[in-house]
Coordinates of C-alpha atoms and ligand atoms in Angstrom, one line a residue:
M166 CA 127.8 92.5 75.1
H167 CA 125.3 90.1 73.9
A168 CA 121.4 90.5 74.8
V169 CA 118.4 89.2 73.8
V170 CA 116.7 91.4 70.8
A171 CA 113.3 91.3 69.1
T172 CA 113.9 91.6 65.3
Q173 CA 110.2 92.8 65.0
A174 CA 107.0 92.7 66.9
G175 CA 105.4 88.8 67.0
G176 CA 105.5 85.7 68.4
P177 CA 108.7 84.4 70.6
E178 CA 110.4 83.5 67.2
V179 CA 111.7 86.7 66.6
L180 CA 113.6 86.8 69.9
S181 CA 117.7 86.2 69.6
V182 CA 121.0 86.7 70.7
A183 CA 122.8 89.7 69.1
E184 CA 125.9 91.7 69.8
V185 CA 124.9 95.3 70.8
P186 CA 126.7 98.4 72.4
D187 CA 127.3 97.9 76.3
P188 CA 125.7 100.2 78.4
M189 CA 127.9 102.9 80.5
P190 CA 126.8 103.8 83.7
A191 CA 125.1 107.0 84.4
P192 CA 125.4 109.8 87.4
G193 CA 123.6 107.3 90.1
E194 CA 123.5 104.3 88.3
V195 CA 125.7 101.0 88.3
V196 CA 126.2 98.7 85.8
V197 CA 125.6 94.9 86.8
D198 CA 127.2 91.5 84.9
V199 CA 123.7 90.0 84.9
V200 CA 123.8 86.2 86.1
A201 CA 120.2 85.9 85.6
A202 CA 116.8 87.8 84.4
G203 CA 113.6 87.1 85.2
L204 CA 110.8 86.7 83.4
N205 CA 107.6 88.8 83.6
R206 CA 104.2 88.5 81.9
A207 CA 104.6 92.1 80.4
D208 CA 108.0 90.8 79.1
L209 CA 105.7 88.8 76.3
L210 CA 103.6 91.8 75.6
Q211 CA 106.7 94.2 74.9
R212 CA 107.7 91.5 72.5
Q213 CA 103.9 91.2 70.8
G214 CA 104.6 95.6 70.2
F215 CA 101.9 96.4 73.1
Y216 CA 104.1 97.2 75.9
P217 CA 107.1 100.0 75.1
P218 CA 109.5 100.7 77.4
P219 CA 109.1 104.1 79.6
P220 CA 111.2 106.6 78.0
G221 CA 115.1 106.9 78.5
A222 CA 114.9 103.1 79.5
S223 CA 116.3 100.3 77.3
D224 CA 114.3 99.3 74.6
I225 CA 116.3 95.1 75.4
I226 CA 113.1 93.0 77.4
G227 CA 113.8 92.2 80.9
M228 CA 112.2 94.3 84.4
E229 CA 114.8 92.3 86.8
C230 CA 118.0 90.6 87.3
S231 CA 120.7 89.3 89.6
G232 CA 124.5 89.7 89.1
T233 CA 127.7 91.3 90.4
I234 CA 128.3 95.4 90.1
G235 CA 130.8 95.7 87.4
A236 CA 130.9 99.4 87.6
V237 CA 129.7 102.2 89.8
G238 CA 129.0 105.7 88.3
E239 CA 129.5 109.0 89.7
G240 CA 127.7 110.0 92.9
V241 CA 127.1 106.1 93.8
E242 CA 128.2 105.6 97.6
D243 CA 126.5 102.8 99.1
W244 CA 127.5 100.2 96.2
R245 CA 131.0 98.8 94.9
V246 CA 132.2 96.5 92.4
G247 CA 131.7 92.9 93.1
D248 CA 128.5 93.4 95.4
R249 CA 126.0 90.6 95.0
V250 CA 122.7 92.1 94.1
C251 CA 119.3 91.7 92.3
A252 CA 117.7 94.7 90.6
L253 CA 114.2 96.1 89.6
L254 CA 114.6 96.8 86.0
A255 CA 112.8 99.6 83.6
G256 CA 114.5 97.4 80.9
G257 CA 117.5 95.5 79.8
G258 CA 117.4 92.6 81.5
Y259 CA 118.0 90.3 78.8
A260 CA 121.7 91.0 78.4
E261 CA 124.8 90.7 79.7
R262 CA 125.2 93.9 81.2
V263 CA 122.6 96.4 82.4
A264 CA 122.8 99.7 83.8
V265 CA 120.5 100.6 86.5
P266 CA 119.5 103.6 89.3
A267 CA 121.5 102.3 92.1
G268 CA 118.2 102.8 94.4
Q269 CA 116.7 100.1 92.4
L270 CA 119.3 97.7 93.4
L271 CA 118.9 94.9 96.6
P272 CA 121.6 93.1 98.1
V273 CA 121.1 89.0 97.2
P274 CA 118.8 88.0 100.5
D275 CA 121.2 85.3 102.9
G276 CA 120.6 81.8 101.8
V277 CA 119.5 82.5 98.4
E278 CA 121.5 81.9 95.4
L279 CA 123.0 84.3 93.0
I280 CA 120.6 82.8 90.2
D281 CA 117.9 82.4 92.1
A282 CA 117.7 86.0 93.3
A283 CA 116.6 87.2 89.6
A284 CA 113.1 85.5 90.9
L285 CA 112.6 88.1 93.4
P286 CA 112.6 92.1 92.3
E287 CA 109.5 92.3 90.4
V288 CA 107.4 89.9 92.9
A289 CA 108.5 91.1 96.4
C290 CA 108.6 95.0 94.7
T291 CA 104.8 94.4 93.3
V292 CA 103.2 92.2 95.8
W293 CA 104.8 94.5 98.8
S294 CA 103.5 97.8 97.2
N295 CA 100.1 96.7 96.2
V296 CA 99.1 94.7 99.1
F297 CA 100.8 96.7 101.9
M298 CA 101.8 100.3 100.7
V299 CA 98.8 100.8 98.3
G300 CA 96.2 98.3 99.6
G301 CA 97.2 99.1 103.2
L302 CA 96.5 95.1 104.2
R303 CA 96.3 94.8 108.1
P304 CA 97.4 91.8 109.8
A305 CA 93.9 91.0 111.1
E306 CA 92.5 91.6 107.9
T307 CA 91.6 88.7 105.2
L308 CA 93.6 88.9 101.6
L309 CA 92.4 87.5 98.3
A310 CA 95.2 86.5 95.9
H311 CA 94.3 85.6 92.4
G312 CA 96.7 83.3 90.5
G313 CA 97.8 81.6 93.9
A314 CA 100.5 79.6 91.8
G315 CA 101.9 82.5 89.6
G316 CA 105.5 84.3 89.9
I317 CA 103.3 87.2 91.8
G318 CA 100.4 84.9 93.4
S319 CA 103.4 82.4 94.8
F320 CA 105.1 85.5 96.5
A321 CA 101.7 87.2 97.7
I322 CA 100.6 83.8 99.5
Q323 CA 103.9 83.3 101.1
L324 CA 104.3 86.9 102.3
A325 CA 101.0 87.4 103.4
H326 CA 101.1 83.9 105.4
A327 CA 104.8 85.2 106.9
L328 CA 103.0 88.2 108.2
G329 CA 100.2 86.2 109.7
I330 CA 97.5 87.4 107.6
R331 CA 94.5 84.7 106.7
V332 CA 95.2 84.0 102.6
L333 CA 92.6 83.0 100.1
T334 CA 93.5 82.1 96.8
T335 CA 92.4 81.3 93.1
A336 CA 94.6 78.8 90.8
G337 CA 93.3 76.6 87.9
T338 CA 94.6 73.2 88.5
P339 CA 94.6 70.6 91.3
E340 CA 98.5 70.4 91.4
K341 CA 98.5 74.4 91.5
L342 CA 96.2 74.4 94.2
E343 CA 98.0 72.0 96.4
L344 CA 101.0 74.4 95.5
C345 CA 99.7 77.0 97.3
R346 CA 98.2 75.0 100.1
R347 CA 102.0 74.4 100.7
L348 CA 103.0 77.8 100.4
G349 CA 100.6 78.6 103.0
A350 CA 96.9 79.7 101.3
D351 CA 94.3 79.1 103.8
E352 CA 91.9 78.4 101.2
A353 CA 92.9 77.7 97.5
I354 CA 90.1 77.8 95.0
D355 CA 89.2 76.3 91.8
Y356 CA 88.9 79.6 89.8
H357 CA 87.0 77.4 87.2
G358 CA 84.3 76.9 89.4
D359 CA 81.9 79.3 91.3
W360 CA 84.9 81.3 93.3
P361 CA 82.7 84.6 94.3
A362 CA 80.8 82.0 96.1
A363 CA 83.3 79.8 97.8
V364 CA 84.9 83.3 99.0
Q365 CA 81.5 84.5 100.5
N366 CA 81.3 81.0 102.1
L367 CA 85.1 80.9 103.4
T368 CA 84.1 84.8 105.0
D369 CA 80.8 83.7 106.1
G370 CA 79.3 86.5 103.7
A371 CA 81.6 89.2 104.9
G372 CA 83.8 89.2 102.3
V373 CA 87.7 90.1 102.0
D374 CA 89.6 93.1 103.0
V375 CA 92.3 93.3 100.0
I376 CA 92.1 91.3 96.7
L377 CA 95.4 91.3 94.6
D378 CA 94.0 90.9 91.3
N379 CA 95.5 89.8 88.0
M380 CA 92.6 89.7 85.7
G381 CA 91.1 92.8 85.1
A382 CA 87.7 93.0 83.3
S383 CA 86.7 89.8 83.3
Y384 CA 86.6 89.8 87.5
L385 CA 85.7 93.5 88.1
A386 CA 82.2 92.7 89.2
D387 CA 83.3 89.4 91.1
N388 CA 85.9 91.1 92.6
I389 CA 83.7 94.1 94.0
D390 CA 81.0 91.7 95.4
S391 CA 83.8 89.7 97.3
L392 CA 85.1 92.8 98.8
A393 CA 84.5 93.4 102.7
L394 CA 83.3 96.6 104.1
E395 CA 85.8 99.3 103.2
G396 CA 88.1 96.3 101.0
R397 CA 90.8 97.6 99.0
L398 CA 90.7 96.1 94.9
V399 CA 94.2 96.4 93.5
V400 CA 94.2 95.6 90.4
I401 CA 97.6 95.1 88.8
G402 CA 97.0 93.0 85.3
M403 CA 94.3 92.7 82.5
Q404 CA 94.9 89.0 81.6
G405 CA 91.1 88.9 81.1
G406 CA 90.7 92.2 79.4
R407 CA 91.0 96.0 80.0
R408 CA 87.2 97.5 79.6
G409 CA 84.7 96.9 82.2
E410 CA 81.7 98.3 83.9
I411 CA 82.1 99.7 87.5
D412 CA 79.1 99.3 89.7
L413 CA 79.6 102.4 91.7
N414 CA 76.5 101.5 93.8
A415 CA 78.6 98.5 95.0
L416 CA 81.5 100.6 96.1
L417 CA 79.9 103.5 97.6
R418 CA 77.7 101.0 99.8
K419 CA 80.6 98.9 100.5
R420 CA 83.2 102.1 101.4
A421 CA 85.3 100.5 99.2
A422 CA 88.0 100.9 96.8
L423 CA 89.6 100.3 93.1
I424 CA 93.1 101.1 93.0
A425 CA 95.1 100.1 90.2
T426 CA 98.5 100.8 89.5
N427 CA 101.9 99.9 87.6
L428 CA 105.5 99.3 89.1
R429 CA 107.4 99.8 85.5
G430 CA 106.2 103.3 85.0
R431 CA 107.2 105.2 88.3
P432 CA 109.5 107.5 88.3
V433 CA 113.3 106.2 89.6
A434 CA 112.5 107.8 92.8
G435 CA 109.2 106.0 93.5
K436 CA 110.7 102.6 92.4
S437 CA 113.8 103.3 94.6
A438 CA 111.3 103.9 97.9
I439 CA 109.5 100.4 97.0
C440 CA 113.1 98.8 96.9
A441 CA 114.0 100.4 100.6
A442 CA 110.3 99.5 102.0
V443 CA 110.8 95.7 100.4
R444 CA 114.8 95.4 101.9
E445 CA 113.5 96.5 105.2
H446 CA 110.2 94.4 105.1
V447 CA 110.5 91.6 103.2
W448 CA 114.0 91.0 103.1
P449 CA 114.4 89.6 106.4
L450 CA 111.8 87.3 106.0
I451 CA 113.7 85.6 103.0
A452 CA 116.4 85.4 104.8
D453 CA 114.9 83.6 107.8
G454 CA 113.6 81.0 105.0
S455 CA 109.6 82.3 105.6
I456 CA 109.7 83.2 102.2
T457 CA 111.2 80.9 99.5
T458 CA 112.0 81.9 95.8
V459 CA 109.5 79.7 93.7
V460 CA 111.2 78.9 90.5
H461 CA 109.7 76.5 87.7
Q462 CA 112.6 76.3 85.0
V463 CA 115.9 78.2 84.1
F464 CA 116.7 78.4 80.2
P465 CA 120.1 80.0 78.9
L466 CA 120.0 83.1 77.1
G467 CA 119.9 82.0 73.8
A468 CA 116.7 80.3 74.8
A469 CA 114.6 83.0 75.7
A470 CA 111.8 82.2 72.8
D471 CA 111.4 78.8 74.8
A472 CA 111.2 80.5 78.1
H473 CA 108.3 83.1 76.5
R474 CA 106.4 80.0 75.2
L475 CA 106.3 78.3 78.4
M476 CA 105.2 81.1 80.0
E477 CA 102.3 81.5 77.0
S478 CA 101.3 78.1 77.9
G479 CA 100.7 78.9 81.5
T480 CA 101.6 75.3 82.5
H481 CA 104.2 77.1 84.9
T482 CA 104.8 77.7 88.5
G483 CA 106.3 80.5 90.1
K484 CA 108.9 82.2 88.2
I485 CA 111.0 81.5 85.0
L486 CA 114.6 82.3 84.6
L487 CA 117.0 82.9 82.5
T488 CA 120.8 82.8 82.6
V489 CA 123.7 84.4 81.2
E490 CA 126.5 82.1 80.2
Ligands
NAP21 N1 101.0 96.2 87.6 C1 102.2 96.0 87.8 O1 102.9 96.6 88.2 C2 102.5 94.5 87.7 C3 103.5 94.0 88.0 C4 104.5 92.7 87.8 C5 103.2 91.9 87.3 N2 102.1 92.1 87.0 C6 100.8 91.5 86.4 O2 100.6 90.2 87.7 C7 100.0 89.3 86.7 C8 100.4 88.1 87.0 O3 102.3 88.3 87.2 P1 102.9 86.9 86.9 O4 104.4 87.4 86.7 O5 102.6 86.2 88.5 O6 102.6 86.0 85.8 P2 102.8 84.3 85.6 O7 103.8 83.5 86.6 O8 102.5 83.9 84.2 O9 101.4 83.9 86.4 C9 99.8 84.2 85.7 C10 98.8 83.7 86.6 O10 97.4 83.9 86.2 C11 96.6 83.0 86.7 N3 95.4 83.1 85.6 C12 95.4 82.7 84.9 N4 93.9 82.5 84.5 C13 93.3 83.2 85.6 C14 91.7 83.3 86.1 N5 91.2 82.8 85.1 N6 91.6 83.5 87.2 C15 92.5 83.5 87.9 N7 93.8 83.4 88.2 C16 94.4 83.1 86.6 C17 97.7 81.6 86.5 O11 96.7 80.8 87.0 P3 97.0 79.3 87.1 O12 98.4 79.0 86.5 O13 96.5 78.5 88.1 O14 96.3 78.9 85.5 C18 99.0 82.5 87.0 O15 98.7 82.2 88.2 C19 99.9 89.5 85.2 O16 98.8 90.2 84.7 C20 101.1 90.8 85.3 O17 101.1 91.1 84.1 C21 101.7 93.3 87.5

């Protein structure tokens, strides 16, 4: 089969399409004939040599895809050849075929195009697991989702809004702030300004109950200050650095929690449990139109370098996809 390979660690130019061996389904796995793959920020880090795949995972980049099942391994009962699926992957998505544990498959939701379904697994699993399973966000509470116009943020806004939760978000341009409002954000704040003051104003000084944070170190102190009593700060990204100082007293006074998690490194059983929860709680909201896919641009697999350049530019909104012809 053909796949995108990185000839060495480096910039987007190291990506090219090459012939590689076809994957075979191990027991409990299926092989998906890939129609589209979603881009994620971690893909950029993997290309640069900073984010190796977990042990046993494909070293081909790509953490999510959509397509049809081409082969079913021993012991897989619930899926058949030809089923239209999308999948959460530990790697291998930028390819014509990928092997995936059956528990990490999701059916393509009603009303979603097969290509667009590649935009769903990472954002749905990341947002549901972090905001609701880990962060424990409840209906009467308030969410602050940083980076609301990105892939993760645009899904977080829609999901929380669909569940009747008040959503505050941050974004970097007037157009992106407007997109966040259209997606259901109650308040969209320009992160170039004094966003912590805006959060205080908009919550009458109470703070927010859960923060979904992509920035890490650079926002750590302000995020903790923005939490309500018993608030939960869930850090999923380190776009603003990895090492920061924590004011334990600030956490302690609020009886607040700081949690940092990662989806890719979880064992298959953990990812499968998240996919099952997403199928139960999130998929109906996609099927009924409460949540839509936000796809910025679709590139052919051979233009993976251009897709990476676009993500690095930060000018996109929502998701960037690759398609397999
Ligand atoms: N831990 C996990 O399991 C996990 C899983 C998936 C993703 N992630 C992480 O989640 C983050 C978002 O991923 P993504 O796929 O949504 O990437 P993306 O589409 O490229 O979005 C990146 C976001 O970062 C925002 N941003 C940039 N500078 C900012 C600032 N100073 N303050 C607030 N926001 C800022 C951007 O906002 P503008 O566009 O408005 O500038 C954009 O919304 C990444 O850090 C990624 O690594 C973690």
